[in-house]
Coordinates of C-alpha atoms and ligand atoms in Angstrom, one line a residue:
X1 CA 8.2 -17.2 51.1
X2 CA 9.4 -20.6 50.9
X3 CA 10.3 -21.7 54.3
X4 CA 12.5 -24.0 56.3
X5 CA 10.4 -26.2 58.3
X6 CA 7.8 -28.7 57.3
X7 CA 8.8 -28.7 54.0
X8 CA 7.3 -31.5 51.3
X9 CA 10.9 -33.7 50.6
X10 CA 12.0 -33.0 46.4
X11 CA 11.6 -36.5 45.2
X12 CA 10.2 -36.8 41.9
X13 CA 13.2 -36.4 39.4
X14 CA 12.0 -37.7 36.5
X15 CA 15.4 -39.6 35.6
X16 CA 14.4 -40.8 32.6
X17 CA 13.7 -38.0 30.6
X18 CA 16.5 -36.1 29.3
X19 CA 16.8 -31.8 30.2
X20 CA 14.7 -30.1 27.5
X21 CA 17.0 -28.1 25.4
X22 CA 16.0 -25.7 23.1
X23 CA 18.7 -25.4 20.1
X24 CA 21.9 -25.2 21.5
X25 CA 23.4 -28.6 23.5
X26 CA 24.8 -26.7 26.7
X27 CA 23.1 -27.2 29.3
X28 CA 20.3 -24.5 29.9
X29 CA 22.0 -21.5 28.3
X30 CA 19.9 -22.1 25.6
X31 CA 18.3 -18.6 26.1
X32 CA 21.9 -16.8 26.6
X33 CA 23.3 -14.5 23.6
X34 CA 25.9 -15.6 21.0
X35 CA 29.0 -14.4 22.4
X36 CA 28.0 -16.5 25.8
X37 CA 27.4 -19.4 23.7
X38 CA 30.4 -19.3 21.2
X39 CA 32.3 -19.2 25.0
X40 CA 30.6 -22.1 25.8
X41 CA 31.2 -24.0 22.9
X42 CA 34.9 -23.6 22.9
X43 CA 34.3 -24.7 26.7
X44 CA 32.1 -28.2 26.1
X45 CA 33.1 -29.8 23.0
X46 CA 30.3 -29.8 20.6
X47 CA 30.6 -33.7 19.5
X48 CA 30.1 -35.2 23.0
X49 CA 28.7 -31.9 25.2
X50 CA 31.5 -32.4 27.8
X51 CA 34.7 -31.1 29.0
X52 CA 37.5 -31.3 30.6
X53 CA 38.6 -28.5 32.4
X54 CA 42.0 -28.7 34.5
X55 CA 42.6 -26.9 37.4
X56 CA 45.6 -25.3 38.8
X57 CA 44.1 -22.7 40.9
X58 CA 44.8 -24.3 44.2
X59 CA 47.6 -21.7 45.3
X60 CA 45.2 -18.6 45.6
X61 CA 44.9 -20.1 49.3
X62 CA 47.2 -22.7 49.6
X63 CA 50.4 -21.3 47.8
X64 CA 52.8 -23.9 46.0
X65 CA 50.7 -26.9 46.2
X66 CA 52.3 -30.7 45.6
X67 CA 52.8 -31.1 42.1
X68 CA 52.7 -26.8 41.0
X69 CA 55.4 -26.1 42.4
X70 CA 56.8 -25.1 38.9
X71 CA 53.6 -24.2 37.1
X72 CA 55.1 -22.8 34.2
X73 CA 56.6 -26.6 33.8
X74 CA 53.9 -28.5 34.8
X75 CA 50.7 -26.9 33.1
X76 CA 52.1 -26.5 29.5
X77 CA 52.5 -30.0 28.0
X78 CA 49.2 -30.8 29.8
X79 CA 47.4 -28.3 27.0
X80 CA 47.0 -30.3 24.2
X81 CA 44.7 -32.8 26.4
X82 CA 42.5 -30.8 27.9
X83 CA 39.7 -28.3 26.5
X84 CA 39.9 -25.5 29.2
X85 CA 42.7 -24.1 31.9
X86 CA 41.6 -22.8 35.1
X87 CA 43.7 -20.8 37.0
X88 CA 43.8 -17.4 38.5
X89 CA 44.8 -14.6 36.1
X90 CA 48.0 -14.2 37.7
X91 CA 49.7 -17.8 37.2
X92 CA 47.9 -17.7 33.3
X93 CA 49.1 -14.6 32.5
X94 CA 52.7 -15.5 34.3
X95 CA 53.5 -18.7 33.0
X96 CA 50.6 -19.5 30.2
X97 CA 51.6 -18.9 26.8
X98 CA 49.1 -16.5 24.9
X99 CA 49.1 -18.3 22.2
X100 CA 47.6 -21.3 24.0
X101 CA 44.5 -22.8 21.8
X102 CA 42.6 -23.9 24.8
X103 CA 39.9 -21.8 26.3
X104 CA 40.1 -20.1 29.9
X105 CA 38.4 -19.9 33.0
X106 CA 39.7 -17.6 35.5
X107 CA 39.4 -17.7 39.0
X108 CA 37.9 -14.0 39.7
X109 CA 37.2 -14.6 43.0
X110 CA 39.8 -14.4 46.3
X111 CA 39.0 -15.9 49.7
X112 CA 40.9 -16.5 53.0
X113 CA 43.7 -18.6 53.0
X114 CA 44.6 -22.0 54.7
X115 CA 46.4 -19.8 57.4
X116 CA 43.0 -18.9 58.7
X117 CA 40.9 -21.6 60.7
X118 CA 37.9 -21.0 58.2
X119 CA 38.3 -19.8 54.8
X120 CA 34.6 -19.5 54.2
X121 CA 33.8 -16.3 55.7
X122 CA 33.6 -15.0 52.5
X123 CA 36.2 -13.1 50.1
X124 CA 36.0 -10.2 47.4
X125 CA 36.5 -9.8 43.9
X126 CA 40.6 -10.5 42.4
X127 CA 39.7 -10.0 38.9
X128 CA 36.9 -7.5 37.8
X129 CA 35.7 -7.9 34.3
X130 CA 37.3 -4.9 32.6
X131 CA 40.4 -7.8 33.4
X132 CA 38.2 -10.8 32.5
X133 CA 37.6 -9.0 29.4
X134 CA 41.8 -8.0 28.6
X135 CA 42.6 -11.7 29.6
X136 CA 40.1 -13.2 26.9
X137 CA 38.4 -15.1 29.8
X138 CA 36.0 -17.7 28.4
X139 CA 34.2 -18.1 31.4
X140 CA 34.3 -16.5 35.3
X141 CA 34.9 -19.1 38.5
X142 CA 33.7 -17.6 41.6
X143 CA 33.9 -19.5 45.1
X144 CA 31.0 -20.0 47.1
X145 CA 30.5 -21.2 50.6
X146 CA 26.5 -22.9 50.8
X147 CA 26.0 -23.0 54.3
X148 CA 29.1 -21.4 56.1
X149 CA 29.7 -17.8 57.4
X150 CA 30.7 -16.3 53.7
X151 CA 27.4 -18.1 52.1
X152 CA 25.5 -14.5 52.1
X153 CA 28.5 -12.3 50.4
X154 CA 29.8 -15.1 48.3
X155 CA 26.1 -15.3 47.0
X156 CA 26.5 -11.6 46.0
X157 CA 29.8 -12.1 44.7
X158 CA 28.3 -14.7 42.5
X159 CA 25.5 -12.9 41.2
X160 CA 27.4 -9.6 40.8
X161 CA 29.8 -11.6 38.5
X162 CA 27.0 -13.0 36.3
X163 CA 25.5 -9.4 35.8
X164 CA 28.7 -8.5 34.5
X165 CA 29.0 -11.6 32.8
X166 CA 25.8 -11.8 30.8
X167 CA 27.0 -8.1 29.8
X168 CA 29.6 -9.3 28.2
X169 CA 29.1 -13.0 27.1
X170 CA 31.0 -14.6 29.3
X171 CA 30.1 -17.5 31.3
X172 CA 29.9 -17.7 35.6
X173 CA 31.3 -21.1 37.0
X174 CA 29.8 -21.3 40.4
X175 CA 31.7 -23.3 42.3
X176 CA 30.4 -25.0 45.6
X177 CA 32.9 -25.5 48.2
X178 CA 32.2 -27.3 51.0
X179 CA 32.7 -25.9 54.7
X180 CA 33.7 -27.6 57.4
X181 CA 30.6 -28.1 59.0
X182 CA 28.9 -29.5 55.9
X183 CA 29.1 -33.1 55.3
X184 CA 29.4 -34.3 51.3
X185 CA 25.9 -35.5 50.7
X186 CA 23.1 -35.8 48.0
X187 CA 20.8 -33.2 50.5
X188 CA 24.0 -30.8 50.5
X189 CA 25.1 -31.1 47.0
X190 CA 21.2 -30.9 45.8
X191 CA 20.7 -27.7 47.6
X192 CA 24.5 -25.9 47.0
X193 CA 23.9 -26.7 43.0
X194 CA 20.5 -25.7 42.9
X195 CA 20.8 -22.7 44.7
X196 CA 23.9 -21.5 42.7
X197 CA 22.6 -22.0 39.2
X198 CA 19.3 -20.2 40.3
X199 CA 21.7 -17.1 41.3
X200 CA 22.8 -17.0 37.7
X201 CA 26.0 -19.1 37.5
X202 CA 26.0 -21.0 33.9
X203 CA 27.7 -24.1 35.0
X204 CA 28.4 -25.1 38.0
X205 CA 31.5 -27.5 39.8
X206 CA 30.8 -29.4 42.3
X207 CA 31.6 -33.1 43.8
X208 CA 30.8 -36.4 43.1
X209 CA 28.5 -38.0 46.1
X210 CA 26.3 -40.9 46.7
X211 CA 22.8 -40.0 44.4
X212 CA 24.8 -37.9 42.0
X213 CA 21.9 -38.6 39.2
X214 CA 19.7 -36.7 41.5
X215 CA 21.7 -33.9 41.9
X216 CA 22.7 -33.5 38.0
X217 CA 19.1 -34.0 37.1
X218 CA 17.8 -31.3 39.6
X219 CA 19.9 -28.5 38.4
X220 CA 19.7 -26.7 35.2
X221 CA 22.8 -25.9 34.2
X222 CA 26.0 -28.6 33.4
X223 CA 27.8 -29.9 36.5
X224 CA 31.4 -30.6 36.0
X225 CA 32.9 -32.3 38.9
X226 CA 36.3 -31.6 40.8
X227 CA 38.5 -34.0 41.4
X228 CA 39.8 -33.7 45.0
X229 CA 42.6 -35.3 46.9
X230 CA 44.6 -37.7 44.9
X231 CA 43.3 -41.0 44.7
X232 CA 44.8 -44.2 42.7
X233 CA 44.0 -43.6 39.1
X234 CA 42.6 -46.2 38.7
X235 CA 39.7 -45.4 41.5
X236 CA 40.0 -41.5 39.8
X237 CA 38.6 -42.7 36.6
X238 CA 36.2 -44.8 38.1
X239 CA 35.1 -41.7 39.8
X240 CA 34.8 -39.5 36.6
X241 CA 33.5 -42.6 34.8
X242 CA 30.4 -42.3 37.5
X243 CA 30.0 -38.9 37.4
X244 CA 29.6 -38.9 33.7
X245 CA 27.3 -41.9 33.5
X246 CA 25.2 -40.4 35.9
X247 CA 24.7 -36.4 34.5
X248 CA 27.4 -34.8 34.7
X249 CA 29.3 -32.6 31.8
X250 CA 32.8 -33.0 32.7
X251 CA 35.9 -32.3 35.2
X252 CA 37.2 -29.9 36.9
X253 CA 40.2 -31.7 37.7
X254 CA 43.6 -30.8 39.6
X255 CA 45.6 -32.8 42.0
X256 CA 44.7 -36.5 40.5
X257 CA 46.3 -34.8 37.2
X258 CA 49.2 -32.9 38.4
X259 CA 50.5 -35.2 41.3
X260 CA 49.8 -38.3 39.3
X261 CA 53.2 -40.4 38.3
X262 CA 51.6 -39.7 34.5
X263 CA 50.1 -36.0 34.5
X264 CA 50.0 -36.7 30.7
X265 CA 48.6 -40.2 31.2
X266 CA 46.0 -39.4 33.4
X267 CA 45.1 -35.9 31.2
X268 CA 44.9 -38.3 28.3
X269 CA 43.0 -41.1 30.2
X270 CA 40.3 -38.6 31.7
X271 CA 39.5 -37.2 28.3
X272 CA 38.4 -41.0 26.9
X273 CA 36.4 -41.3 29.9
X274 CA 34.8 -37.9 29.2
X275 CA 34.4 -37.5 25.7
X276 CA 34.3 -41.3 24.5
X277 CA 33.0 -43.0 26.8
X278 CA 35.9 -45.7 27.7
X279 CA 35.4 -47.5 30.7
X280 CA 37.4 -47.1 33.9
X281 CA 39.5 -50.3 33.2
X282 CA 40.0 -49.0 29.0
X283 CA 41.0 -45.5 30.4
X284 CA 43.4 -47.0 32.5
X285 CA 45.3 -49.0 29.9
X286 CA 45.7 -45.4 27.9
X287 CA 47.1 -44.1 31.4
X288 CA 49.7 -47.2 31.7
X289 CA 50.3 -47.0 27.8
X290 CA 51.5 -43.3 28.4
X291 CA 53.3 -43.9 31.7
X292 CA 55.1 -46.4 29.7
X293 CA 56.4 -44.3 27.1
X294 CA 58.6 -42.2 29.2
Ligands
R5P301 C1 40.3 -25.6 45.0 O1 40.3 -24.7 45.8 C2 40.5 -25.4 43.7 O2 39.5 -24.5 43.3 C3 40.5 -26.5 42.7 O3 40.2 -25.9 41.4 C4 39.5 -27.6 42.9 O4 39.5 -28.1 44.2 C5 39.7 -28.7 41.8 O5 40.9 -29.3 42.0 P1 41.0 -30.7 42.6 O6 40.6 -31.7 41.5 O7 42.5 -30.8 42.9 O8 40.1 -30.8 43.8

C-alpha cells in the first residue's frame, strides 16, 4: 500500500512529449465507448481539442449570485459563444431553452451551502442518472472536496456517478474544490487532479496555480480551468491564455463572464484565447471591440 511518509518526490514529467493518444483527440477517453465519445466531442471542439464551458451553477450554495440574478436573461445571449452550459438541472430546465445547440453539463451533485461554516463535509446526489439521462446531459459535474471532511463520501459520490456514467455514455467532470484548509498550490492541485481522474472522472476542473504544466501533464484526462473571483479582463485572459499554453483543455468559466461590463465581450474574447490561440492583448481588443458596440 502506497504510503504517506518517506515517499520518493514525483518529479520527472516528461514535458516535452505530448500524452499518447490512441485515435480519438480527447484526452485519455480514448478507450471509452461511442456514445461517451460523441458526448465528448460535442463538449471539446474537434478542430482545436478545447472548450469552453460557462458556468452558472454558483447558486446551488450561494443562491442569487452577482451577475445571475436573472438567469433566464443573462445566460441566453451568452449561447452562441460558448460550446457547453453548466448549470444545475433546475435553472437549465427553468430558464434554458430546449432547443439550445450547445451541449450540457449538469451539476448532479448537492453540497452544504454558504450558511454553514464548511461546506465540504460532503453532500449527496441532486440529479440521479435516470434525470441525467431525460435532461440529455452531455456530461455529469460532481463536487469534490481533496483533503476536507467530505473528501471520503465525495470520492464515492464521484465514483458512483462514473459507474453510472460509463453505463450510459456520459461523461463525469470531477471537480476539485478547494477547502479552507488547503492552500492553492502545484503539490495540492497535482494530488486533487490525479487522484480524481484515477476514481474515474473523464475530465476534470480545476485552478490555475503556479507549475500548472506539471499538473496538466501528470493527469490523464483534460483539465479545464475555472475561472474564480472576477478579475480585470484583461488579467482573466492572461490567466486562460496561461492555462492553455501550459496543458490545459479549456474553461470552466463563471463570474469573470457574467459580472464582466461585456458578458458577450469577454464570452467572445475567451473563445479566441481557447480555440485560436490570440494572445491576452489580441483577446482583449475583441473584448473592447464588443463592449464598444453596445
Ligand atoms: C462553484 O461552486 C461553481 O461550481 C462554479 O462552477 C465554479 O466556481 C466556476 O465558476 P467561476 O469561474 O465563477 O469560479
Amino acid at each position: 500500500m502506497a504510503d504517506n511518509i518517506g515517499n520518493k518526490a514525483a518529479h520527472d514529467y516528461h514535458l516535452d512529449v505530448p500524452a499518447v493518444q490512441e485515435g480519438f483527440y480527447v484526452k485519455g477517453n480514448a478507450h471509452c465507448a461511442w456514445g461517451m465519445k460523441n458526448r465528448l466531442a460535442r463538449m471539446f471542439r474537434p478542430q482545436s481539442g478545447n472548450t469552453v464551458m460557462l458556468a452558472f451553477d454558483h447558486g446551488y450554495i450561494m443562491g442569487p449570485t452577482a451577475g445571475l440574478e436573472r438567469i433566464d436573461l443573462v445566460i441566453p445571449p451568452l449561447v452562441p459563444y460558448v460550446d457547453v452550459l453548466m448549470g444545475t438541472r433546475g435553472v437549465i430546465r427553468s430558464c434554458i431553452s430546449p432547443t439550445v445547440p450547445a451541449a450540457k453539463c449538469v451539476r448532479v451533485t448537492y453540497d452544504s451551502t454558504v450558511l454553514y461554516d464548511d461546506m465540504s463535509n460532503g453532500g449527496g446526489i441532486a440529479c440521479d442518472i435516470d434525470s441525467a439521462i431525460e435532461m440529455n446531459a452531455d456530461c455529469m459535474a460532481v463536487q469534490t472536496f481533496i483533503g476536507a471532511p467530505g473528501e471520503s463520501r465525495s470520492l464515492e459520490l464521484l465514483a458512483r456517478t462514473a459507474d453510472a456514467g460509463s453505463r450510459y455514455g456520459i461523461p463525469t467532470l470531477g471537480v476539485v474544490a478547494v477547502g479552507k484548509e488547503m492552500a492553492r498550490t502545484e503539490k495540492f492541485f497535482l494530488l486533487a487532479t490525479r487522484v480524481l481522474a484515477e476514481n474515474g472522472a473523464n475530465v476534470v476542473k480545476s485552478y490555475y496555480c503556479e507549475g500548472f504544466e506539471r499538473v496538466a501533464a501528470a493527469c490523464p484526462v483534460p483539465i479545464v480551468i475555472a475561472g474564480g473571483k472576477k478579475l480585470p479582463e484583461l488579467e482573466a485572459l492572461e490567466m486562460a491564455y496561461r492555462a492553455i499554453q501550459e496543458g490545459a483543455h479549456g474553461v470552466d468559466m463563471g463570474r469573470n463572464i457574467f459580472q464582466s461590463d461585456s458578458p458577450a465581450g469577454m464570452a467572445q474574447a475567451i473563445g479566441k484565447v481557447v480555440h485560436e490561440g490570440y494572445t491576452p492583448a489580441q483577446a482583449h481588443e475583441v473584448y473592447q471591440e464588443v463592449k464598444n458596440q453596445r
